[in-house]
Short mmCIF file of C-alpha atoms in Angstrom, two decimals:
data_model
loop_
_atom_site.label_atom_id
_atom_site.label_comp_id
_atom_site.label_asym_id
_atom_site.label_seq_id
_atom_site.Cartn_x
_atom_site.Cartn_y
_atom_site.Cartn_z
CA UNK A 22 15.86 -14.00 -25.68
CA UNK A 23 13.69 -11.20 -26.68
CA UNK A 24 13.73 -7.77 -28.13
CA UNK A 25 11.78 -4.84 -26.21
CA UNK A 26 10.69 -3.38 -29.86
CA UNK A 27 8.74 -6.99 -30.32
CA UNK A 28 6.89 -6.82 -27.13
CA UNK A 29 3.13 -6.32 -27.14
CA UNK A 30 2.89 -3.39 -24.64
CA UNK A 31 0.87 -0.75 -25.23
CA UNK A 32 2.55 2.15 -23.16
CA UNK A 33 0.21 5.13 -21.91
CA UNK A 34 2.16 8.16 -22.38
CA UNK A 35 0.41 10.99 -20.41
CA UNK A 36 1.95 14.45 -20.83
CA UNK A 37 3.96 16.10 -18.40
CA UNK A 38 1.14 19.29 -18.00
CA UNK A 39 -2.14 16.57 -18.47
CA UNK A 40 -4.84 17.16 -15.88
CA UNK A 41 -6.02 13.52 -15.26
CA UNK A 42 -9.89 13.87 -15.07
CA UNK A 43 -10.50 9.25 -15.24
CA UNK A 44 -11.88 9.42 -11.51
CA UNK A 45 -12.29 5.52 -12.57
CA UNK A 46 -8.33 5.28 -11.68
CA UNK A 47 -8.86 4.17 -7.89
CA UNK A 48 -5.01 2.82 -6.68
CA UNK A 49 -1.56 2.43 -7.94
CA UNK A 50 -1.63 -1.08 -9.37
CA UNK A 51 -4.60 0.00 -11.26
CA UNK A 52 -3.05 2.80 -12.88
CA UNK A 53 0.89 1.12 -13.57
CA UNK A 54 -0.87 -2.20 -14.56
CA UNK A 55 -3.05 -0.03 -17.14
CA UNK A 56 0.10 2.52 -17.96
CA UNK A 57 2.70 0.31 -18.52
CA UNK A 58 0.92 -1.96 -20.98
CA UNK A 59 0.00 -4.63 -18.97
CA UNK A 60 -3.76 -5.13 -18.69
CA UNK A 61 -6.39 -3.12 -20.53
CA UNK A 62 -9.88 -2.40 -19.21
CA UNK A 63 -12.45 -3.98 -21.82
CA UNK A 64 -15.90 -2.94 -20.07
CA UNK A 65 -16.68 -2.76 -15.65
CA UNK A 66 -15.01 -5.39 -13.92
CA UNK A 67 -13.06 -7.05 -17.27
CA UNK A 68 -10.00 -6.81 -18.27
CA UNK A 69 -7.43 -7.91 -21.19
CA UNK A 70 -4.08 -9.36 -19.77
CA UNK A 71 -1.69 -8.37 -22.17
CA UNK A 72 1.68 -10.29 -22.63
CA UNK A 73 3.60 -9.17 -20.09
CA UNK A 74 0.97 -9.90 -17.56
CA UNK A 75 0.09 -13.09 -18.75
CA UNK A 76 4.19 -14.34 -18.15
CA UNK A 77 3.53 -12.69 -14.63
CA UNK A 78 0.33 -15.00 -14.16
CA UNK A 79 2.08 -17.92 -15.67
CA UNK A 80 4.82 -17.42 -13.16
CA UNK A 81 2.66 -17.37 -10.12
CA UNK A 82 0.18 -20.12 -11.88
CA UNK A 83 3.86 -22.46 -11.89
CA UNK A 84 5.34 -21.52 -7.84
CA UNK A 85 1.13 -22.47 -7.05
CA UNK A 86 1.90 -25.68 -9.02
CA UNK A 87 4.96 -26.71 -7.29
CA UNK A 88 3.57 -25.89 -3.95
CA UNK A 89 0.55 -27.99 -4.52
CA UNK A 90 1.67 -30.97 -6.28
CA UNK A 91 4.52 -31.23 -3.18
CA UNK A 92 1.68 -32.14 -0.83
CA UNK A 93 0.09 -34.23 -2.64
CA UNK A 94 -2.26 -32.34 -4.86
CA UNK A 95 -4.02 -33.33 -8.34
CA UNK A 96 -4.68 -30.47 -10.68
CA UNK A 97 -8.06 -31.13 -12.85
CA UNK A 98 -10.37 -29.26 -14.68
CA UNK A 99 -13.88 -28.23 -13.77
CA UNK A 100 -16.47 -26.79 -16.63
CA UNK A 101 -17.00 -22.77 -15.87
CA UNK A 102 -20.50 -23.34 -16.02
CA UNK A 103 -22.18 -25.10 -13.18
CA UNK A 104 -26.00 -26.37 -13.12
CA UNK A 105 -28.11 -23.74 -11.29
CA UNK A 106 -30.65 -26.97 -9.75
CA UNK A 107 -26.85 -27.67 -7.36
CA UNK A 108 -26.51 -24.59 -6.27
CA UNK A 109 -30.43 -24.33 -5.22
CA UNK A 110 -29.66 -27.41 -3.44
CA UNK A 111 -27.14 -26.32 -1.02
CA UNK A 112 -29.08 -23.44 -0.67
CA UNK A 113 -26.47 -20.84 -1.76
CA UNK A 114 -28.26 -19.93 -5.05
CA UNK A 115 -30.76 -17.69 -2.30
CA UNK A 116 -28.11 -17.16 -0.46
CA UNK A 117 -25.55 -15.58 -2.99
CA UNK A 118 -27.58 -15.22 -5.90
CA UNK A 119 -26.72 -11.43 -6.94
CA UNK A 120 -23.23 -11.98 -7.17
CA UNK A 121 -23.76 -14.44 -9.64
CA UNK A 122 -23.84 -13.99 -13.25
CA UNK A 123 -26.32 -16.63 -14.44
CA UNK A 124 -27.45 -17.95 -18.18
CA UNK A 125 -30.05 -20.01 -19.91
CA UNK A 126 -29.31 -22.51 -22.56
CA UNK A 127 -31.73 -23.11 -26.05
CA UNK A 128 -33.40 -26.00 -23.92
CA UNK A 129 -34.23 -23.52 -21.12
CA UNK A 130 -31.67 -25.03 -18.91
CA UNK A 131 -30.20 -22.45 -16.13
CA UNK A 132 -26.58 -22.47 -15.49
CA UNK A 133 -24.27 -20.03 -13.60
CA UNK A 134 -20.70 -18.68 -14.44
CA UNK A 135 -18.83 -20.29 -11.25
CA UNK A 136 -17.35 -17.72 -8.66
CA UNK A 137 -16.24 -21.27 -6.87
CA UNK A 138 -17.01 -25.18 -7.36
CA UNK A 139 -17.97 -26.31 -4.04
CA UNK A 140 -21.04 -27.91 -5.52
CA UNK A 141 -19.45 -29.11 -8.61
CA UNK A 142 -17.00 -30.92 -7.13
CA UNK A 143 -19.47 -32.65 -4.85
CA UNK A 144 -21.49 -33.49 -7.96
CA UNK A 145 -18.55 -34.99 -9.40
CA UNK A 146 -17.81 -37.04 -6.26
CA UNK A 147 -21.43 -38.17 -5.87
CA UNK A 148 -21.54 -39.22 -9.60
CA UNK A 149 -18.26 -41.89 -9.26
CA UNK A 150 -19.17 -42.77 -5.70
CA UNK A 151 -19.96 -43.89 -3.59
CA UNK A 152 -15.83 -43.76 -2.84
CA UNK A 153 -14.22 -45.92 -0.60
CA UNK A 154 -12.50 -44.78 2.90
CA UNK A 155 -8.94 -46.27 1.44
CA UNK A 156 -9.18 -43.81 -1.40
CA UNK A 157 -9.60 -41.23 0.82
CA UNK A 158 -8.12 -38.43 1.77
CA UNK A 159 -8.60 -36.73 -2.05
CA UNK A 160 -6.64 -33.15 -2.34
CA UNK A 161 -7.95 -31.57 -6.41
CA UNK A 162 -7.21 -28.37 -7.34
CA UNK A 163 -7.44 -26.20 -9.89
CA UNK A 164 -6.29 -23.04 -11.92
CA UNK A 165 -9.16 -21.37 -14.15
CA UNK A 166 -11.03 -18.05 -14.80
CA UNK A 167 -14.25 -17.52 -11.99
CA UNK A 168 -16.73 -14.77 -12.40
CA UNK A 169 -18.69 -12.85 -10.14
CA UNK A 170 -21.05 -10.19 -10.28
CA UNK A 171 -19.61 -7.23 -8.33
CA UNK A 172 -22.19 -4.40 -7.83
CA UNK A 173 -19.09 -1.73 -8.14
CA UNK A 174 -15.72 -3.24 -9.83
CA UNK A 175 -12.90 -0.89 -8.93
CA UNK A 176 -9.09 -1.21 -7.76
CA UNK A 177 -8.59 -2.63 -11.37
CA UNK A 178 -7.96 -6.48 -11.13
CA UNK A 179 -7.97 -6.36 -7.20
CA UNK A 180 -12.00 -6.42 -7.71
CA UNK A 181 -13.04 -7.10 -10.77
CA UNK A 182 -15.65 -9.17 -12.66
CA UNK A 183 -13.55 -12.20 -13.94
CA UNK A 184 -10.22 -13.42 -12.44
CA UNK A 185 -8.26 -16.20 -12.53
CA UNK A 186 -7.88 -18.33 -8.96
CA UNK A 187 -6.29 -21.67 -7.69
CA UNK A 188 -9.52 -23.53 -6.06
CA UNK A 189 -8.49 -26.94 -4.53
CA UNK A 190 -10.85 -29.42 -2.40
CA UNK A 191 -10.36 -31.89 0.26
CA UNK A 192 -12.13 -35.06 0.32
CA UNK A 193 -11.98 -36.68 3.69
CA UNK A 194 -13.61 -39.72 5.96
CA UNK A 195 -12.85 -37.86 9.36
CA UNK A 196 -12.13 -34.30 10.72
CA UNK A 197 -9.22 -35.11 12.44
CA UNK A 198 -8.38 -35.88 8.52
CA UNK A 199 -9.56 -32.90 7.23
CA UNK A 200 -7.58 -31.10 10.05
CA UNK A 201 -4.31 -32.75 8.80
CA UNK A 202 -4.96 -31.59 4.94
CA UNK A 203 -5.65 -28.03 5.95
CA UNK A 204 -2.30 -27.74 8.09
CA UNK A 205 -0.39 -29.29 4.59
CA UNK A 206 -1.94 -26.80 2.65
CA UNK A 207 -1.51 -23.98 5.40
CA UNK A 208 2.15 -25.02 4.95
CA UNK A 209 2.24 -24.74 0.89
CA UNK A 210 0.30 -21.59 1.27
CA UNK A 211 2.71 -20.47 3.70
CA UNK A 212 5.90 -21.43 1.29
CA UNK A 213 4.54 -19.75 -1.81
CA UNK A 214 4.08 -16.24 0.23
CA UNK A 215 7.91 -16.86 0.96
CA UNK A 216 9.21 -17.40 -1.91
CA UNK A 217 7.18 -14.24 -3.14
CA UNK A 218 8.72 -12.44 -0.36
CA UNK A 219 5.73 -10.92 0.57
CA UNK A 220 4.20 -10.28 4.28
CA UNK A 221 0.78 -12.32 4.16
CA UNK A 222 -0.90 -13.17 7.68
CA UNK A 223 -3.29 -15.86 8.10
CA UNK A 224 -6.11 -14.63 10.21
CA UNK A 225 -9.09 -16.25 11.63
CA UNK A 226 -12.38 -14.93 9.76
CA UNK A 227 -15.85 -16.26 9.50
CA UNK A 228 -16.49 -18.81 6.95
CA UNK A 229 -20.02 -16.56 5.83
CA UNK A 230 -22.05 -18.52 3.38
CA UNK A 231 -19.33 -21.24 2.54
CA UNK A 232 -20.48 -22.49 5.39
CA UNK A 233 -17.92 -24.72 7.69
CA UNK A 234 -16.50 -25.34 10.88
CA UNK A 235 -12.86 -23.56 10.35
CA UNK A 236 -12.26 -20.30 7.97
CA UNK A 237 -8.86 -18.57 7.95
CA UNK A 238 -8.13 -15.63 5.47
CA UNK A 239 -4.83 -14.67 3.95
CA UNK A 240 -4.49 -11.18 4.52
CA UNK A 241 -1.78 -8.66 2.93
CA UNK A 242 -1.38 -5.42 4.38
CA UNK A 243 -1.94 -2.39 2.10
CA UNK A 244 -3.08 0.90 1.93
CA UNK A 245 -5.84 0.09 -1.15
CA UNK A 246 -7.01 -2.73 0.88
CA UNK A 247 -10.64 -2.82 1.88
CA UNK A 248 -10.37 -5.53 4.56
CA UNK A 249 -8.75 -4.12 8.38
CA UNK A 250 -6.41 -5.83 10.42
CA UNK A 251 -5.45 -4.94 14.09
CA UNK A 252 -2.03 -5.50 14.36
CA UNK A 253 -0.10 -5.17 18.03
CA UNK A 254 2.99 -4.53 18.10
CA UNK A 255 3.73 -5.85 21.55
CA UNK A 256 2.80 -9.71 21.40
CA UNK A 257 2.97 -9.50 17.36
CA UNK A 258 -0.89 -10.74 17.24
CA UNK A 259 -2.49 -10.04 13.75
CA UNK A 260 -6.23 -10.34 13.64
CA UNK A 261 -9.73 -8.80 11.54
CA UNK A 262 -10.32 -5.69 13.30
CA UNK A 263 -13.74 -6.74 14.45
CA UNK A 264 -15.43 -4.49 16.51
CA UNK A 265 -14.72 -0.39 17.28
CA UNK A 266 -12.14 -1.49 20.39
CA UNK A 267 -8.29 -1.33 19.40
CA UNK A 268 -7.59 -3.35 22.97
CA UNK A 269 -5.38 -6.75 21.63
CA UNK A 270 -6.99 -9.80 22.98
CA UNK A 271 -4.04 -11.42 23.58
CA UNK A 272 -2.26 -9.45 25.72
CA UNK A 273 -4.57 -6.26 26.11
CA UNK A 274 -2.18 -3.69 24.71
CA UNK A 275 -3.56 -0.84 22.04
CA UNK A 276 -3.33 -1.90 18.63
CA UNK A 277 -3.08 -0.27 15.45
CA UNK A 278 -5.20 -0.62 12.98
CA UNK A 279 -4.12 -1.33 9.12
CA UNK A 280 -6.06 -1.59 5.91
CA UNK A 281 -5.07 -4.76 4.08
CA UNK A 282 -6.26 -7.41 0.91
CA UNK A 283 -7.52 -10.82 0.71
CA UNK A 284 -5.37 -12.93 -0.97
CA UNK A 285 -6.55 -16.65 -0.09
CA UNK A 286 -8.91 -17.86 2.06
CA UNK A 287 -8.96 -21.36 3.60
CA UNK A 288 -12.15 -23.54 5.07
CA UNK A 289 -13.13 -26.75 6.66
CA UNK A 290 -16.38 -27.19 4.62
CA UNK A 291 -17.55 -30.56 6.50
CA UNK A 292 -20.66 -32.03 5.12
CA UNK A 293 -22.72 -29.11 3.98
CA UNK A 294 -21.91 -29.97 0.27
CA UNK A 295 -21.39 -33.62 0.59
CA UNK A 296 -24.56 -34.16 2.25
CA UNK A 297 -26.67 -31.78 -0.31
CA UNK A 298 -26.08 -33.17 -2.74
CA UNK A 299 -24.70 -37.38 -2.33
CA UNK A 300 -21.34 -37.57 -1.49
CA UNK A 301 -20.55 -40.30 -0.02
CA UNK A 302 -17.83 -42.75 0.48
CA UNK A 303 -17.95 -46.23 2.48
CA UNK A 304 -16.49 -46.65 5.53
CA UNK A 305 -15.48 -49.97 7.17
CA UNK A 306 -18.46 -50.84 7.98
CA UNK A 307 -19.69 -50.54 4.69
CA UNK A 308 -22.18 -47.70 5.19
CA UNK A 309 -22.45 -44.96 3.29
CA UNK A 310 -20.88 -41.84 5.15
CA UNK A 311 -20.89 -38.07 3.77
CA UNK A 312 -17.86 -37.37 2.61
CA UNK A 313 -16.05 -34.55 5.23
CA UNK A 314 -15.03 -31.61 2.63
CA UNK A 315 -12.66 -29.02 2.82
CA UNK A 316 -11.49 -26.16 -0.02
CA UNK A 317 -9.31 -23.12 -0.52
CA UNK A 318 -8.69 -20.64 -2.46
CA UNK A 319 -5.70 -18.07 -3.74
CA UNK A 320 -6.68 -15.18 -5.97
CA UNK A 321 -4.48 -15.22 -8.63
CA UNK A 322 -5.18 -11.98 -10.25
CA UNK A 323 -5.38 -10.34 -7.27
CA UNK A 324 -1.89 -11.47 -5.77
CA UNK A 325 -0.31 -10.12 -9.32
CA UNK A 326 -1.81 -6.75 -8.48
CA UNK A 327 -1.73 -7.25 -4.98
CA UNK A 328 2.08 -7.51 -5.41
CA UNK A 329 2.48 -4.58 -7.11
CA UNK A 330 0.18 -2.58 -4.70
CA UNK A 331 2.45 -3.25 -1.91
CA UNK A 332 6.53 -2.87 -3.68
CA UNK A 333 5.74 -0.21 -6.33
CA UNK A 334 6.17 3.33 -5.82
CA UNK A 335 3.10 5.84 -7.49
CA UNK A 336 5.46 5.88 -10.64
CA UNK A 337 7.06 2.90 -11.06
CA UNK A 338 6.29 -0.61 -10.98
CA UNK A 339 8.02 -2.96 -8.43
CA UNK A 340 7.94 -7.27 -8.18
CA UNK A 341 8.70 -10.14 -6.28
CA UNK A 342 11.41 -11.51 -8.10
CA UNK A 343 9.93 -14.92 -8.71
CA UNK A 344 7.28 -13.14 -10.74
CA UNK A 345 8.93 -10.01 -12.35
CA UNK A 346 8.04 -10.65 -16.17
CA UNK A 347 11.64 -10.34 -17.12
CA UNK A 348 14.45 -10.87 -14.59
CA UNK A 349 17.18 -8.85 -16.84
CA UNK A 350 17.39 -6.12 -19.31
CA UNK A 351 20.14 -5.17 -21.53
CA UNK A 352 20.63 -1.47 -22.24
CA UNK A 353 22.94 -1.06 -25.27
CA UNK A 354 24.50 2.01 -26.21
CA UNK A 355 22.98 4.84 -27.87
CA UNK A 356 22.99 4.26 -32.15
CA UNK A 357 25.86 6.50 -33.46
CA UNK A 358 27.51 7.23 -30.65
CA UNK A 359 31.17 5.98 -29.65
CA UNK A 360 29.83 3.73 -27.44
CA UNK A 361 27.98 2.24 -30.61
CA UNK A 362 31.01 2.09 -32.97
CA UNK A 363 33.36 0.19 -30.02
CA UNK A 364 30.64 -2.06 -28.82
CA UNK A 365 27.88 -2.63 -30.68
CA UNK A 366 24.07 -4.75 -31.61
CA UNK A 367 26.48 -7.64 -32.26
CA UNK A 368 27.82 -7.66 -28.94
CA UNK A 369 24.96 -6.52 -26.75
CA UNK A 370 23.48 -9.57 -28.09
CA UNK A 371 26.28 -12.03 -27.43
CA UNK A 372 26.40 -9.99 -23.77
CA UNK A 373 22.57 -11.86 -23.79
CA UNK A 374 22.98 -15.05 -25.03
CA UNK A 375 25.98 -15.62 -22.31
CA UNK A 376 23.83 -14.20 -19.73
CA UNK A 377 20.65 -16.31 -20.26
CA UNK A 378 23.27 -19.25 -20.09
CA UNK A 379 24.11 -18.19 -17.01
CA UNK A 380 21.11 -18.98 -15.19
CA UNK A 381 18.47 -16.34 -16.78
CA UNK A 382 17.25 -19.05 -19.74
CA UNK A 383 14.14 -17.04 -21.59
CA UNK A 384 14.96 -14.33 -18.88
CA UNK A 385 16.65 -11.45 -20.71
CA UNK A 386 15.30 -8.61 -22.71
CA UNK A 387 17.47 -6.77 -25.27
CA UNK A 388 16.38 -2.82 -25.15
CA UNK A 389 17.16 -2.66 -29.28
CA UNK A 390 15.69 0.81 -29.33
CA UNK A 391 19.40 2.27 -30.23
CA UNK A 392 17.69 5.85 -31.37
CA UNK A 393 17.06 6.49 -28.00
CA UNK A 394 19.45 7.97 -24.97
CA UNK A 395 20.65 5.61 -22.55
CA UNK A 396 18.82 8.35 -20.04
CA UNK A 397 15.26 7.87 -21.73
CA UNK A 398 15.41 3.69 -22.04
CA UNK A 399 16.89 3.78 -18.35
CA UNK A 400 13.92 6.24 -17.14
CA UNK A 401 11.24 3.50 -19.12
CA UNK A 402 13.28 0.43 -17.39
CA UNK A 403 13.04 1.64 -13.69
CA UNK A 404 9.23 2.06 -14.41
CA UNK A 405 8.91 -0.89 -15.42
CA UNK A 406 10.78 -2.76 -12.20
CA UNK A 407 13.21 -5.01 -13.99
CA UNK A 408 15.03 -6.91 -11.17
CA UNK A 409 18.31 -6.31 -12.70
CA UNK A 410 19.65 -3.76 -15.47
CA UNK A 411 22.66 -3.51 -17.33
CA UNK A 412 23.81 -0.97 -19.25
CA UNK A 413 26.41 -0.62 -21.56
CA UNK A 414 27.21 2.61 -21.29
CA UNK A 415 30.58 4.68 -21.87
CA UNK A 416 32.92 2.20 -19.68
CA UNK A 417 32.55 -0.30 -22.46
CA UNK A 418 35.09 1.59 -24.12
CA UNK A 419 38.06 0.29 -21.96
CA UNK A 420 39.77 -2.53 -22.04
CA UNK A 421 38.36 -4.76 -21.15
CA UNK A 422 34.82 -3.03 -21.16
CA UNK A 423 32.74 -2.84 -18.06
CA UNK A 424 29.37 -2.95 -18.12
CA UNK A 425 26.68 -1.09 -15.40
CA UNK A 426 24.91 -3.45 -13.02
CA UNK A 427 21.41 -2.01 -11.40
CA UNK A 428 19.55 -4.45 -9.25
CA UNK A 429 15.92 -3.57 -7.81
CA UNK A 430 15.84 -2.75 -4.03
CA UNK A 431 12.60 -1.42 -2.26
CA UNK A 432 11.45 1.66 -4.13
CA UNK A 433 14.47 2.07 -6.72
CA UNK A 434 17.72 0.36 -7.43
CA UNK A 435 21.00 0.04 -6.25
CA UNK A 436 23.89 2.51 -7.14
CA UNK A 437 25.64 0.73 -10.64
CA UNK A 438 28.42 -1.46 -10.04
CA UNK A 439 31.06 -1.59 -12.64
CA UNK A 440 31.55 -4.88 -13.74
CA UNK A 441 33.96 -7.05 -16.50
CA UNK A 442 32.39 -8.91 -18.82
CA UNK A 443 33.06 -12.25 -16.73
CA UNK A 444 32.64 -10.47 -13.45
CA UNK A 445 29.03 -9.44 -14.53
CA UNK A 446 28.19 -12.68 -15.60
CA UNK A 447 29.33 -14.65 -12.29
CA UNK A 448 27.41 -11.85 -10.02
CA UNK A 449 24.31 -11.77 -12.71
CA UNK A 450 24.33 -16.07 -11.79
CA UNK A 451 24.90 -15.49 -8.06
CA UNK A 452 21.83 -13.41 -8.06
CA UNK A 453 19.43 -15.29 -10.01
CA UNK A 454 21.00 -18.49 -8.09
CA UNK A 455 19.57 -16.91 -4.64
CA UNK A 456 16.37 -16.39 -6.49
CA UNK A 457 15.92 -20.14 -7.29
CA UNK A 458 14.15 -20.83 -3.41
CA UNK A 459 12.98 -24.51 -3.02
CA UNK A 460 9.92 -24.90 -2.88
CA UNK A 461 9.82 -28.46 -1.38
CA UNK A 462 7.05 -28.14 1.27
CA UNK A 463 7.53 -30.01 4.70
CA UNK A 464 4.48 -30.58 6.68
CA UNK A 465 3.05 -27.86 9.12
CA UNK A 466 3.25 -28.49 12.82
CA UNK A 467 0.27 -26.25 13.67
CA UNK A 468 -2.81 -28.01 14.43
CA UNK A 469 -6.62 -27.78 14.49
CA UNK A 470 -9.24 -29.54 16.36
CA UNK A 471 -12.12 -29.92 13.70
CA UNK A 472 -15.83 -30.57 15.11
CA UNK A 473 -18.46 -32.18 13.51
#
């Protein structure tokens, strides 16, 4: 359980009369994320994720766990920097090379900060193969900081500079097994987005210079978004608005167009990477056989601010409730006040301690400024987007004492419900309870065909 007053959060407190002249401030998440305390801006494209960010990030990092490892996945660790000479030969060092931000070692060595590991990963599988086919398929992932060169950062940590992503690669003997991979992972990708409660579309997109033979994107509709989708309403297609026509290929009805962000992006790599650069495994037959790839990716970063780009409001911060950074604040009464003298620190903190048992374990935050109104920490809370609030406000002077329940719904919360002590706690457990979605992923029943 911890105490508001002991949390790392540099609040931006902008006066009521301010002109705002930062023309740097581009979209909401940018501005909350920086007002709130939650990231700070260290030079173009960088950023400082303060504490309560980092428990967002550590949340999402967890659900991305769970989804992968139920399908199969192995989380590893790949150096940031990758060897220049394996990027040169796959050919995307010419292809890409501006976006990437590239160093030299005292020997004169050239290495690049990674925006992805295609080519490191194939490296790795060249170096212990050649693999055989019964080891295969392979499913790797993982969860580190990737760095790219944008030529204008903006949107705060929706483009920036360095950002933390899940990267995972297939290693395959077949396409037909590369196609059965990319539906499990469609399906984990697919259960993470539910359990954030949040309306992602896969679309079909070019796979660019990845390369590949099968490229979807993960696309989340929002106004700050720089990607389009054309969305019709009549046969519920979503797809990249692709050329000037808003006529639905599906079913020919006028679509509307919708601005919206890239939060994953999937791809059936084949042998472009494999082939480059030696990786092999051995079939039956004993000869040596590129190993079929396939990767994906989910922003992490991004989907935090993402998130909050699509449920706040332009004041306040909203959350998925996986993710929120605290599920449950405690608003005690005002220091002094009657309130105070009937139902005090002592018992606003026992109020915590029964409510993390009840299902909220490291989930609670005691407001312990007492100097201030109940009005002015209430005011802070909703801008911050606790899921739930309770306040012990002048009802805690009957007997028994009933406490104010607020839980988070679309843009505000909920008119307060009074609650007894033991009432609060069972609805306070029924809530979090519903929150607690399994994440045990079946497999998809879409499928691809995969060519060579």
């Amino acid at each position: 359980m911890r105490y508001l007053s002991q949390i790392f959060q540099p609040v931006i407190t902008i006066p009521r009369d301010a002109v705002i002249k930062n023309t740097e401030i581009t979209c909401k998440s940018q501005k909350l994320l920086l007002e709130c305390g939650l990231v700070r801006p260290t030079s173009a494209g960088f950023f400082t994720l303060l504490p309560l960010a980092r428990r967002v990030v550590n949340k999402l990092e967890n659900l991305v766990n769970q989804c992968m490892e139920e399908i199969g996945a192995q989380r590893m660790s790949l150096p940031s920097l990758t060897a220049s000479k394996l990027w040169e030969k796959t050919g995307r060092l010419q292809d890409v090379g501006v976006e990437l931000l590239k160093v030299e070692d005292r020997h004169g060595k050239k290495y690049l900060l990674s925006p992805t590991h295609e080519e490191a990963m194939a490296d790795l599988l060249a170096d212990i193969g050649p693999l055989s086919y019964k080891q295969l398929p392979l499913l790797l992932y993982q969860i580190s900081n990737k760095f790219r060169d944008e030529p204008r950062p903006k949107h705060g940590l929706l483009r920036s500079r360095e950002f933390s992503m899940l990267d995972a690669y297939g290693a395959h003997t077949t396409p037909a097994c590369a196609s059965e991979t990319y539906d499990r992972v469609t399906s984990a990708y697919r259960k993470l987005f539910d359990i954030l409660q949040l309306p992602i579309h896969r679309v079909s997109a070019p796979s660019g210079a990845m390369g590949g033979t099968l490229s979807h994107e993960w696309q989340l509709p929002a106004d700050a978004g720089e990607d389009i989708l054309a969305v019709c309403h009549k046969c519920d297609s979503i797809a990249r608005a692709h050329n000037e026509s808003k006529v639905c290929d599906k079913c020919a009805s006028e679509t509307q167009y919708v601005n919206s962000i890239e939060v994953g992006h999937t791809f059936v790599l084949g042998a472009r990477y494999s082939a480059a650069l030696g990786a092999h495994y051995t079939a039956r037959d004993s000869t040596p056989t590129p190993i079929f790839m396939s990767c994906y990716g989910i922003g992490i970063t991004r989907l935090l601010a993402a998130s909050v780009e699509v449920l706040a409001n332009d004041k306040a911060l909203r959350w998925p409730d996986a993710i929120a950074p605290y599920k449950l604040l405690i608003i005690g009464p005002k220091e002094g006040s009657k309130e105070w003298s009937m139902h005090g620190w002592e018992e606003v903190q026992t109020l915590g301690q029964e409510l993390e048992a009840a299902g909220l374990a490291g989930e609670v935050l005691l407001d312990d400024k007492h100097s201030h109104t109940i009005g002015r920490r209430m005011k802070a809370a909703d801008r911050m987007g606790y899921p739930m609030i309770v306040v012990c406000g002048r009802s805690t002077t009957e007997n028994p004492p009933k406490y104010e329940l607020y839980v988070s719904k679309g843009v505000g919360y909920t008119k307060p419900v009074l609650l007894a002590r033991t009432e609060l706690i069972t609805e306070v457990a029924r809530i979090a309870g519903n929150g607690n979605i399994d994440v045990t992923v079946k497999d998809s029943k879409e499928k691809h065909v995969v060519e060579n």
